[in-house]
PDB file of C-alpha atoms and ligand atoms in Angstrom:
ATOM      1  CA  UNK A   1     182.390 217.376  32.651  1.00 89.00           C
ATOM      2  CA  UNK A   2     180.106 215.012  34.566  1.00 91.00           C
ATOM      3  CA  UNK A   3     176.418 214.895  33.528  1.00 91.00           C
ATOM      4  CA  UNK A   4     175.447 215.805  37.107  1.00 91.00           C
ATOM      5  CA  UNK A   5     177.477 219.002  36.961  1.00 96.00           C
ATOM      6  CA  UNK A   6     175.158 222.024  36.401  1.00 97.00           C
ATOM      7  CA  UNK A   7     177.538 223.217  33.670  1.00 98.00           C
ATOM      8  CA  UNK A   8     176.509 220.217  31.582  1.00 98.00           C
ATOM      9  CA  UNK A   9     173.163 222.039  31.127  1.00 98.00           C
ATOM     10  CA  UNK A  10     174.847 225.150  29.679  1.00 98.00           C
ATOM     11  CA  UNK A  11     175.912 225.715  26.056  1.00 98.00           C
ATOM     12  CA  UNK A  12     177.964 228.852  25.497  1.00 98.00           C
ATOM     13  CA  UNK A  13     177.432 230.351  22.021  1.00 98.00           C
ATOM     14  CA  UNK A  14     180.852 231.063  20.480  1.00 98.00           C
ATOM     15  CA  UNK A  15     179.465 233.978  18.445  1.00 97.00           C
ATOM     16  CA  UNK A  16     182.934 235.281  17.585  1.00 96.00           C
ATOM     17  CA  UNK A  17     184.717 235.741  14.250  1.00 95.00           C
ATOM     18  CA  UNK A  18     188.025 233.936  14.806  1.00 97.00           C
ATOM     19  CA  UNK A  19     189.637 230.934  16.472  1.00 98.00           C
ATOM     20  CA  UNK A  20     191.851 232.855  18.889  1.00 98.00           C
ATOM     21  CA  UNK A  21     188.888 234.682  20.434  1.00 97.00           C
ATOM     22  CA  UNK A  22     186.942 231.408  20.598  1.00 98.00           C
ATOM     23  CA  UNK A  23     189.855 229.651  22.354  1.00 98.00           C
ATOM     24  CA  UNK A  24     190.164 232.440  24.925  1.00 98.00           C
ATOM     25  CA  UNK A  25     186.458 232.224  25.699  1.00 98.00           C
ATOM     26  CA  UNK A  26     186.616 228.428  26.011  1.00 98.00           C
ATOM     27  CA  UNK A  27     189.624 228.654  28.350  1.00 98.00           C
ATOM     28  CA  UNK A  28     187.932 231.214  30.591  1.00 98.00           C
ATOM     29  CA  UNK A  29     184.663 229.287  30.955  1.00 98.00           C
ATOM     30  CA  UNK A  30     185.377 225.568  30.503  1.00 98.00           C
ATOM     31  CA  UNK A  31     185.134 224.791  34.237  1.00 98.00           C
ATOM     32  CA  UNK A  32     181.501 225.987  34.247  1.00 98.00           C
ATOM     33  CA  UNK A  33     180.271 225.160  30.737  1.00 98.00           C
ATOM     34  CA  UNK A  34     179.926 221.651  29.304  1.00 98.00           C
ATOM     35  CA  UNK A  35     179.016 222.527  25.703  1.00 98.00           C
ATOM     36  CA  UNK A  36     180.222 225.170  23.259  1.00 98.00           C
ATOM     37  CA  UNK A  37     178.075 226.203  20.313  1.00 98.00           C
ATOM     38  CA  UNK A  38     179.829 226.777  16.987  1.00 98.00           C
ATOM     39  CA  UNK A  39     177.536 228.779  14.713  1.00 98.00           C
ATOM     40  CA  UNK A  40     177.556 229.910  11.107  1.00 97.00           C
ATOM     41  CA  UNK A  41     179.919 232.832  11.672  1.00 96.00           C
ATOM     42  CA  UNK A  42     182.752 230.901  13.315  1.00 98.00           C
ATOM     43  CA  UNK A  43     182.295 227.779  11.155  1.00 98.00           C
ATOM     44  CA  UNK A  44     182.348 229.848   7.971  1.00 98.00           C
ATOM     45  CA  UNK A  45     185.542 231.530   9.148  1.00 98.00           C
ATOM     46  CA  UNK A  46     187.573 228.581  10.413  1.00 98.00           C
ATOM     47  CA  UNK A  47     185.674 225.336   9.674  1.00 98.00           C
ATOM     48  CA  UNK A  48     186.379 222.101  11.587  1.00 98.00           C
ATOM     49  CA  UNK A  49     189.196 223.782  13.574  1.00 98.00           C
ATOM     50  CA  UNK A  50     186.446 225.296  15.723  1.00 98.00           C
ATOM     51  CA  UNK A  51     185.104 221.839  16.562  1.00 98.00           C
ATOM     52  CA  UNK A  52     188.637 220.646  17.339  1.00 98.00           C
ATOM     53  CA  UNK A  53     189.207 223.592  19.702  1.00 98.00           C
ATOM     54  CA  UNK A  54     186.084 222.640  21.660  1.00 98.00           C
ATOM     55  CA  UNK A  55     187.062 218.970  21.828  1.00 98.00           C
ATOM     56  CA  UNK A  56     190.620 219.866  22.855  1.00 98.00           C
ATOM     57  CA  UNK A  57     189.112 221.494  25.969  1.00 98.00           C
ATOM     58  CA  UNK A  58     187.293 218.249  26.807  1.00 98.00           C
ATOM     59  CA  UNK A  59     183.885 219.815  26.075  1.00 98.00           C
ATOM     60  CA  UNK A  60     180.949 218.909  23.823  1.00 98.00           C
ATOM     61  CA  UNK A  61     180.445 220.651  20.510  1.00 98.00           C
ATOM     62  CA  UNK A  62     177.052 221.965  19.404  1.00 99.00           C
ATOM     63  CA  UNK A  63     177.296 222.651  15.666  1.00 98.00           C
ATOM     64  CA  UNK A  64     174.580 225.188  14.858  1.00 98.00           C
ATOM     65  CA  UNK A  65     174.530 225.113  11.056  1.00 98.00           C
ATOM     66  CA  UNK A  66     170.724 224.859  10.680  1.00 98.00           C
ATOM     67  CA  UNK A  67     170.994 222.531   7.671  1.00 98.00           C
ATOM     68  CA  UNK A  68     168.296 222.799   5.008  1.00 98.00           C
ATOM     69  CA  UNK A  69     168.902 220.930   1.739  1.00 98.00           C
ATOM     70  CA  UNK A  70     167.838 217.964  -0.397  1.00 98.00           C
ATOM     71  CA  UNK A  71     167.697 214.573   1.338  1.00 98.00           C
ATOM     72  CA  UNK A  72     170.954 213.112  -0.055  1.00 98.00           C
ATOM     73  CA  UNK A  73     172.966 216.225   0.849  1.00 98.00           C
ATOM     74  CA  UNK A  74     171.391 216.405   4.307  1.00 98.00           C
ATOM     75  CA  UNK A  75     172.171 212.751   4.956  1.00 98.00           C
ATOM     76  CA  UNK A  76     175.816 213.042   3.901  1.00 98.00           C
ATOM     77  CA  UNK A  77     176.412 216.329   5.752  1.00 98.00           C
ATOM     78  CA  UNK A  78     174.930 214.956   8.966  1.00 98.00           C
ATOM     79  CA  UNK A  79     177.124 211.845   8.599  1.00 98.00           C
ATOM     80  CA  UNK A  80     180.229 214.098   8.271  1.00 98.00           C
ATOM     81  CA  UNK A  81     179.311 216.069  11.386  1.00 98.00           C
ATOM     82  CA  UNK A  82     178.685 212.831  13.292  1.00 98.00           C
ATOM     83  CA  UNK A  83     182.077 211.482  12.202  1.00 98.00           C
ATOM     84  CA  UNK A  84     183.693 214.624  13.659  1.00 98.00           C
ATOM     85  CA  UNK A  85     182.179 213.742  17.041  1.00 98.00           C
ATOM     86  CA  UNK A  86     179.753 216.649  17.214  1.00 98.00           C
ATOM     87  CA  UNK A  87     177.325 216.161  20.129  1.00 98.00           C
ATOM     88  CA  UNK A  88     174.480 218.353  18.796  1.00 98.00           C
ATOM     89  CA  UNK A  89     173.604 219.534  15.279  1.00 98.00           C
ATOM     90  CA  UNK A  90     170.695 221.732  14.144  1.00 98.00           C
ATOM     91  CA  UNK A  91     168.577 221.084  11.056  1.00 98.00           C
ATOM     92  CA  UNK A  92     165.604 223.062   9.721  1.00 98.00           C
ATOM     93  CA  UNK A  93     162.204 221.418   9.988  1.00 97.00           C
ATOM     94  CA  UNK A  94     161.161 223.149   6.740  1.00 96.00           C
ATOM     95  CA  UNK A  95     163.658 220.937   4.854  1.00 97.00           C
ATOM     96  CA  UNK A  96     160.753 218.450   4.798  1.00 97.00           C
ATOM     97  CA  UNK A  97     160.016 214.881   5.814  1.00 98.00           C
ATOM     98  CA  UNK A  98     162.458 213.017   3.559  1.00 98.00           C
ATOM     99  CA  UNK A  99     165.397 215.342   4.313  1.00 98.00           C
ATOM    100  CA  UNK A 100     164.684 214.991   8.038  1.00 98.00           C
ATOM    101  CA  UNK A 101     164.494 211.202   7.693  1.00 98.00           C
ATOM    102  CA  UNK A 102     167.856 211.100   5.900  1.00 98.00           C
ATOM    103  CA  UNK A 103     169.347 213.364   8.549  1.00 98.00           C
ATOM    104  CA  UNK A 104     167.982 211.232  11.362  1.00 98.00           C
ATOM    105  CA  UNK A 105     169.185 208.001   9.734  1.00 98.00           C
ATOM    106  CA  UNK A 106     172.756 209.296   9.434  1.00 98.00           C
ATOM    107  CA  UNK A 107     173.160 211.006  12.809  1.00 98.00           C
ATOM    108  CA  UNK A 108     174.834 208.153  14.696  1.00 98.00           C
ATOM    109  CA  UNK A 109     175.416 209.337  18.242  1.00 98.00           C
ATOM    110  CA  UNK A 110     174.963 213.010  17.303  1.00 98.00           C
ATOM    111  CA  UNK A 111     171.761 214.446  18.788  1.00 98.00           C
ATOM    112  CA  UNK A 112     169.899 216.279  16.039  1.00 98.00           C
ATOM    113  CA  UNK A 113     167.975 219.389  17.055  1.00 98.00           C
ATOM    114  CA  UNK A 114     165.072 220.549  14.906  1.00 98.00           C
ATOM    115  CA  UNK A 115     164.642 224.270  14.359  1.00 96.00           C
ATOM    116  CA  UNK A 116     160.974 224.977  13.649  1.00 93.00           C
ATOM    117  CA  UNK A 117     160.264 228.681  13.063  1.00 90.00           C
ATOM    118  CA  UNK A 118     163.052 231.234  13.432  1.00 90.00           C
ATOM    119  CA  UNK A 119     162.092 233.639  16.196  1.00 85.00           C
ATOM    120  CA  UNK A 120     163.016 236.519  13.873  1.00 87.00           C
ATOM    121  CA  UNK A 121     159.976 235.696  11.686  1.00 88.00           C
ATOM    122  CA  UNK A 122     156.638 237.201  12.697  1.00 89.00           C
ATOM    123  CA  UNK A 123     153.204 236.373  11.263  1.00 91.00           C
ATOM    124  CA  UNK A 124     153.618 238.796   8.334  1.00 92.00           C
ATOM    125  CA  UNK A 125     157.053 237.384   7.427  1.00 92.00           C
ATOM    126  CA  UNK A 126     155.676 233.827   7.552  1.00 92.00           C
ATOM    127  CA  UNK A 127     152.758 234.850   5.359  1.00 92.00           C
ATOM    128  CA  UNK A 128     155.179 236.319   2.844  1.00 94.00           C
ATOM    129  CA  UNK A 129     157.063 233.041   2.489  1.00 94.00           C
ATOM    130  CA  UNK A 130     153.843 231.004   2.461  1.00 93.00           C
ATOM    131  CA  UNK A 131     153.972 229.261   5.841  1.00 91.00           C
ATOM    132  CA  UNK A 132     150.393 229.099   7.112  1.00 90.00           C
ATOM    133  CA  UNK A 133     149.016 229.078  10.641  1.00 90.00           C
ATOM    134  CA  UNK A 134     151.118 231.851  12.177  1.00 88.00           C
ATOM    135  CA  UNK A 135     154.333 231.280  14.188  1.00 87.00           C
ATOM    136  CA  UNK A 136     152.693 228.996  16.767  1.00 87.00           C
ATOM    137  CA  UNK A 137     150.765 226.887  14.243  1.00 90.00           C
ATOM    138  CA  UNK A 138     153.784 226.506  11.962  1.00 91.00           C
ATOM    139  CA  UNK A 139     156.088 225.644  14.881  1.00 90.00           C
ATOM    140  CA  UNK A 140     153.696 222.958  16.183  1.00 90.00           C
ATOM    141  CA  UNK A 141     153.321 221.461  12.690  1.00 93.00           C
ATOM    142  CA  UNK A 142     157.075 221.395  12.040  1.00 94.00           C
ATOM    143  CA  UNK A 143     157.829 219.912  15.473  1.00 94.00           C
ATOM    144  CA  UNK A 144     155.378 217.082  14.751  1.00 95.00           C
ATOM    145  CA  UNK A 145     156.913 216.522  11.301  1.00 97.00           C
ATOM    146  CA  UNK A 146     160.414 216.346  12.816  1.00 98.00           C
ATOM    147  CA  UNK A 147     159.204 213.958  15.530  1.00 97.00           C
ATOM    148  CA  UNK A 148     157.566 211.695  12.897  1.00 97.00           C
ATOM    149  CA  UNK A 149     160.849 211.705  10.939  1.00 98.00           C
ATOM    150  CA  UNK A 150     162.688 210.394  14.007  1.00 97.00           C
ATOM    151  CA  UNK A 151     164.127 213.558  15.583  1.00 98.00           C
ATOM    152  CA  UNK A 152     163.897 213.900  19.341  1.00 98.00           C
ATOM    153  CA  UNK A 153     165.734 217.188  19.891  1.00 98.00           C
ATOM    154  CA  UNK A 154     164.125 220.622  19.501  1.00 97.00           C
ATOM    155  CA  UNK A 155     165.237 224.229  19.781  1.00 97.00           C
ATOM    156  CA  UNK A 156     162.461 226.155  21.488  1.00 94.00           C
ATOM    157  CA  UNK A 157     161.806 229.428  23.255  1.00 90.00           C
ATOM    158  CA  UNK A 158     161.860 228.844  27.004  1.00 90.00           C
ATOM    159  CA  UNK A 159     158.308 230.204  27.006  1.00 89.00           C
ATOM    160  CA  UNK A 160     157.091 227.277  24.879  1.00 90.00           C
ATOM    161  CA  UNK A 161     159.243 224.742  26.709  1.00 91.00           C
ATOM    162  CA  UNK A 162     156.687 223.530  29.254  1.00 91.00           C
ATOM    163  CA  UNK A 163     153.959 223.100  26.598  1.00 90.00           C
ATOM    164  CA  UNK A 164     156.347 221.197  24.304  1.00 90.00           C
ATOM    165  CA  UNK A 165     157.456 218.989  27.215  1.00 91.00           C
ATOM    166  CA  UNK A 166     153.794 218.189  27.964  1.00 90.00           C
ATOM    167  CA  UNK A 167     153.097 217.413  24.302  1.00 90.00           C
ATOM    168  CA  UNK A 168     156.225 215.331  23.593  1.00 92.00           C
ATOM    169  CA  UNK A 169     157.046 213.768  26.964  1.00 93.00           C
ATOM    170  CA  UNK A 170     160.341 212.921  28.614  1.00 95.00           C
ATOM    171  CA  UNK A 171     161.896 211.501  25.448  1.00 96.00           C
ATOM    172  CA  UNK A 172     162.189 214.981  23.925  1.00 97.00           C
ATOM    173  CA  UNK A 173     165.469 216.882  24.387  1.00 98.00           C
ATOM    174  CA  UNK A 174     164.687 220.598  24.653  1.00 97.00           C
ATOM    175  CA  UNK A 175     167.206 223.344  23.988  1.00 97.00           C
ATOM    176  CA  UNK A 176     166.378 226.951  24.845  1.00 96.00           C
ATOM    177  CA  UNK A 177     168.139 230.158  23.721  1.00 96.00           C
ATOM    178  CA  UNK A 178     167.066 233.607  24.940  1.00 93.00           C
ATOM    179  CA  UNK A 179     168.403 233.028  28.465  1.00 95.00           C
ATOM    180  CA  UNK A 180     169.103 236.083  30.618  1.00 95.00           C
ATOM    181  CA  UNK A 181     170.124 236.139  34.285  1.00 93.00           C
ATOM    182  CA  UNK A 182     167.811 238.386  36.325  1.00 82.00           C
ATOM    183  CA  UNK A 183     168.559 242.138  35.843  1.00 76.00           C
ATOM    184  CA  UNK A 184     170.831 241.595  32.832  1.00 81.00           C
ATOM    185  CA  UNK A 185     170.788 243.311  29.432  1.00 80.00           C
ATOM    186  CA  UNK A 186     168.191 241.738  27.132  1.00 80.00           C
ATOM    187  CA  UNK A 187     169.901 242.852  23.889  1.00 81.00           C
ATOM    188  CA  UNK A 188     167.874 241.993  20.746  1.00 80.00           C
ATOM    189  CA  UNK A 189     166.110 239.046  22.384  1.00 76.00           C
ATOM    190  CA  UNK A 190     162.391 239.748  22.734  1.00 75.00           C
ATOM    191  CA  UNK A 191     161.267 236.862  24.942  1.00 78.00           C
ATOM    192  CA  UNK A 192     163.787 235.960  27.602  1.00 87.00           C
ATOM    193  CA  UNK A 193     163.817 233.765  30.686  1.00 93.00           C
ATOM    194  CA  UNK A 194     166.214 233.331  33.602  1.00 96.00           C
ATOM    195  CA  UNK A 195     168.381 230.179  33.732  1.00 97.00           C
ATOM    196  CA  UNK A 196     166.526 228.863  36.792  1.00 96.00           C
ATOM    197  CA  UNK A 197     163.063 229.430  35.284  1.00 96.00           C
ATOM    198  CA  UNK A 198     164.072 227.726  32.036  1.00 96.00           C
ATOM    199  CA  UNK A 199     165.287 224.662  33.953  1.00 96.00           C
ATOM    200  CA  UNK A 200     162.062 224.568  35.949  1.00 95.00           C
ATOM    201  CA  UNK A 201     160.118 224.844  32.640  1.00 95.00           C
ATOM    202  CA  UNK A 202     161.815 221.614  31.537  1.00 95.00           C
ATOM    203  CA  UNK A 203     164.781 222.760  29.428  1.00 97.00           C
ATOM    204  CA  UNK A 204     167.567 220.200  29.037  1.00 97.00           C
ATOM    205  CA  UNK A 205     170.198 222.571  27.643  1.00 98.00           C
ATOM    206  CA  UNK A 206     170.375 226.372  27.918  1.00 98.00           C
ATOM    207  CA  UNK A 207     172.050 228.345  25.123  1.00 98.00           C
ATOM    208  CA  UNK A 208     173.732 231.447  26.529  1.00 98.00           C
ATOM    209  CA  UNK A 209     175.793 233.945  24.567  1.00 97.00           C
ATOM    210  CA  UNK A 210     176.135 237.614  25.432  1.00 96.00           C
ATOM    211  CA  UNK A 211     175.447 237.329  29.183  1.00 97.00           C
ATOM    212  CA  UNK A 212     178.738 235.409  29.354  1.00 97.00           C
ATOM    213  CA  UNK A 213     180.958 236.692  26.554  1.00 95.00           C
ATOM    214  CA  UNK A 214     180.038 240.360  26.972  1.00 95.00           C
ATOM    215  CA  UNK A 215     180.528 240.186  30.753  1.00 96.00           C
ATOM    216  CA  UNK A 216     183.498 241.992  32.341  1.00 97.00           C
ATOM    217  CA  UNK A 217     184.419 238.656  33.869  1.00 97.00           C
ATOM    218  CA  UNK A 218     183.152 235.766  31.668  1.00 98.00           C
ATOM    219  CA  UNK A 219     184.447 233.169  34.145  1.00 98.00           C
ATOM    220  CA  UNK A 220     182.372 234.584  36.996  1.00 98.00           C
ATOM    221  CA  UNK A 221     179.342 235.137  34.710  1.00 97.00           C
ATOM    222  CA  UNK A 222     179.441 231.464  33.678  1.00 98.00           C
ATOM    223  CA  UNK A 223     179.954 230.333  37.276  1.00 97.00           C
ATOM    224  CA  UNK A 224     176.973 232.445  38.424  1.00 97.00           C
ATOM    225  CA  UNK A 225     174.699 230.912  35.774  1.00 97.00           C
ATOM    226  CA  UNK A 226     175.887 227.413  36.753  1.00 97.00           C
ATOM    227  CA  UNK A 227     174.997 228.204  40.393  1.00 97.00           C
ATOM    228  CA  UNK A 228     171.486 229.304  39.351  1.00 96.00           C
ATOM    229  CA  UNK A 229     171.071 226.072  37.350  1.00 97.00           C
ATOM    230  CA  UNK A 230     172.252 224.054  40.359  1.00 97.00           C
ATOM    231  CA  UNK A 231     169.711 225.759  42.620  1.00 96.00           C
ATOM    232  CA  UNK A 232     166.866 225.105  40.155  1.00 96.00           C
ATOM    233  CA  UNK A 233     167.878 221.448  39.771  1.00 95.00           C
ATOM    234  CA  UNK A 234     167.930 220.910  43.522  1.00 93.00           C
ATOM    235  CA  UNK A 235     164.425 222.393  44.058  1.00 84.00           C
TER     236      UNK A 235
HETATM  237  O1  C5P B 301     173.697 236.308  23.053  1.00 83.45           O
HETATM  238  P1  C5P B 301     172.523 235.449  23.266  1.00 83.45           P
HETATM  239  O2  C5P B 301     172.450 234.771  24.609  1.00 83.45           O
HETATM  240  O3  C5P B 301     171.217 236.095  22.866  1.00 83.45           O
HETATM  241  O4  C5P B 301     172.832 234.244  22.225  1.00 83.45           O
HETATM  242  C1  C5P B 301     171.879 233.539  21.654  1.00 83.45           C
HETATM  243  C2  C5P B 301     172.451 232.478  20.768  1.00 83.45           C
HETATM  244  O5  C5P B 301     171.370 231.596  20.496  1.00 83.45           O
HETATM  245  C3  C5P B 301     172.955 232.946  19.416  1.00 83.45           C
HETATM  246  O6  C5P B 301     174.012 232.092  18.984  1.00 83.45           O
HETATM  247  C4  C5P B 301     171.762 232.796  18.511  1.00 83.45           C
HETATM  248  O7  C5P B 301     172.103 232.499  17.181  1.00 83.45           O
HETATM  249  C5  C5P B 301     171.051 231.606  19.132  1.00 83.45           C
HETATM  250  N1  C5P B 301     169.593 231.577  18.914  1.00 83.45           N
HETATM  251  C6  C5P B 301     168.737 232.566  19.371  1.00 83.45           C
HETATM  252  N2  C5P B 301     167.397 232.485  19.176  1.00 83.45           N
HETATM  253  C7  C5P B 301     166.892 231.467  18.543  1.00 83.45           C
HETATM  254  C8  C5P B 301     167.726 230.448  18.063  1.00 83.45           C
HETATM  255  C9  C5P B 301     169.098 230.533  18.288  1.00 83.45           C
HETATM  256  O8  C5P B 301     169.177 233.535  19.967  1.00 83.45           O
HETATM  257  N3  C5P B 301     165.591 231.387  18.388  1.00 83.45           N
END
């Protein structure tokens, strides 16, 4: 898919348990979606076959493994993912400076994306694990650490996207989950934004899951989101 195609700004989360279901979803949406996200569930179930299924459709693979380990293991794991041609790979900022540096040094043409604070953790949960400053303070600190270690990609709530863009500038690559078309079911997401608003806020890549794969017609749901992205881009 061409970089000017609105679908190149959409990553569909393949939050499914097996390869057959993933392939069906890819087939139904590949004309409108440039990137497919393979997460822990699917990768644990079928491993690199999931990446191959995405590449076989001519799409980009976003491997969402949220790596967090010692520097040598991080470096080697990132190198393996890069050698499989993965376009995007997530790592945890809390892995620390040296692990992030090793990851960054071994990423090749894979774009690393730093995860700062999981949105499932509130202030009390952060306190319990000893991360100071509350969710916002910890996220800002970890984003700066990741930037210093050489990472330029970040997973962020669409609501923090504009502030992060202002702080980091055009060089940052910002990825936003929690996307919901207007009037759609929010599910367990607490802070959502429409595709068009997220693009206007400066998001480079929108992660969308249930609004597409739970739709009666996933092809049309993906096409509708691509149209909203196109409208926002042409504003
Ligand atoms: O179904 P939905 O559109 O909510 O899918 C969201 C996807 O984005 C899931 O794969 C989920 O793991 C991921 N994600 C998220 N919130 C974050 C980080 C990632 O929902 N803060």
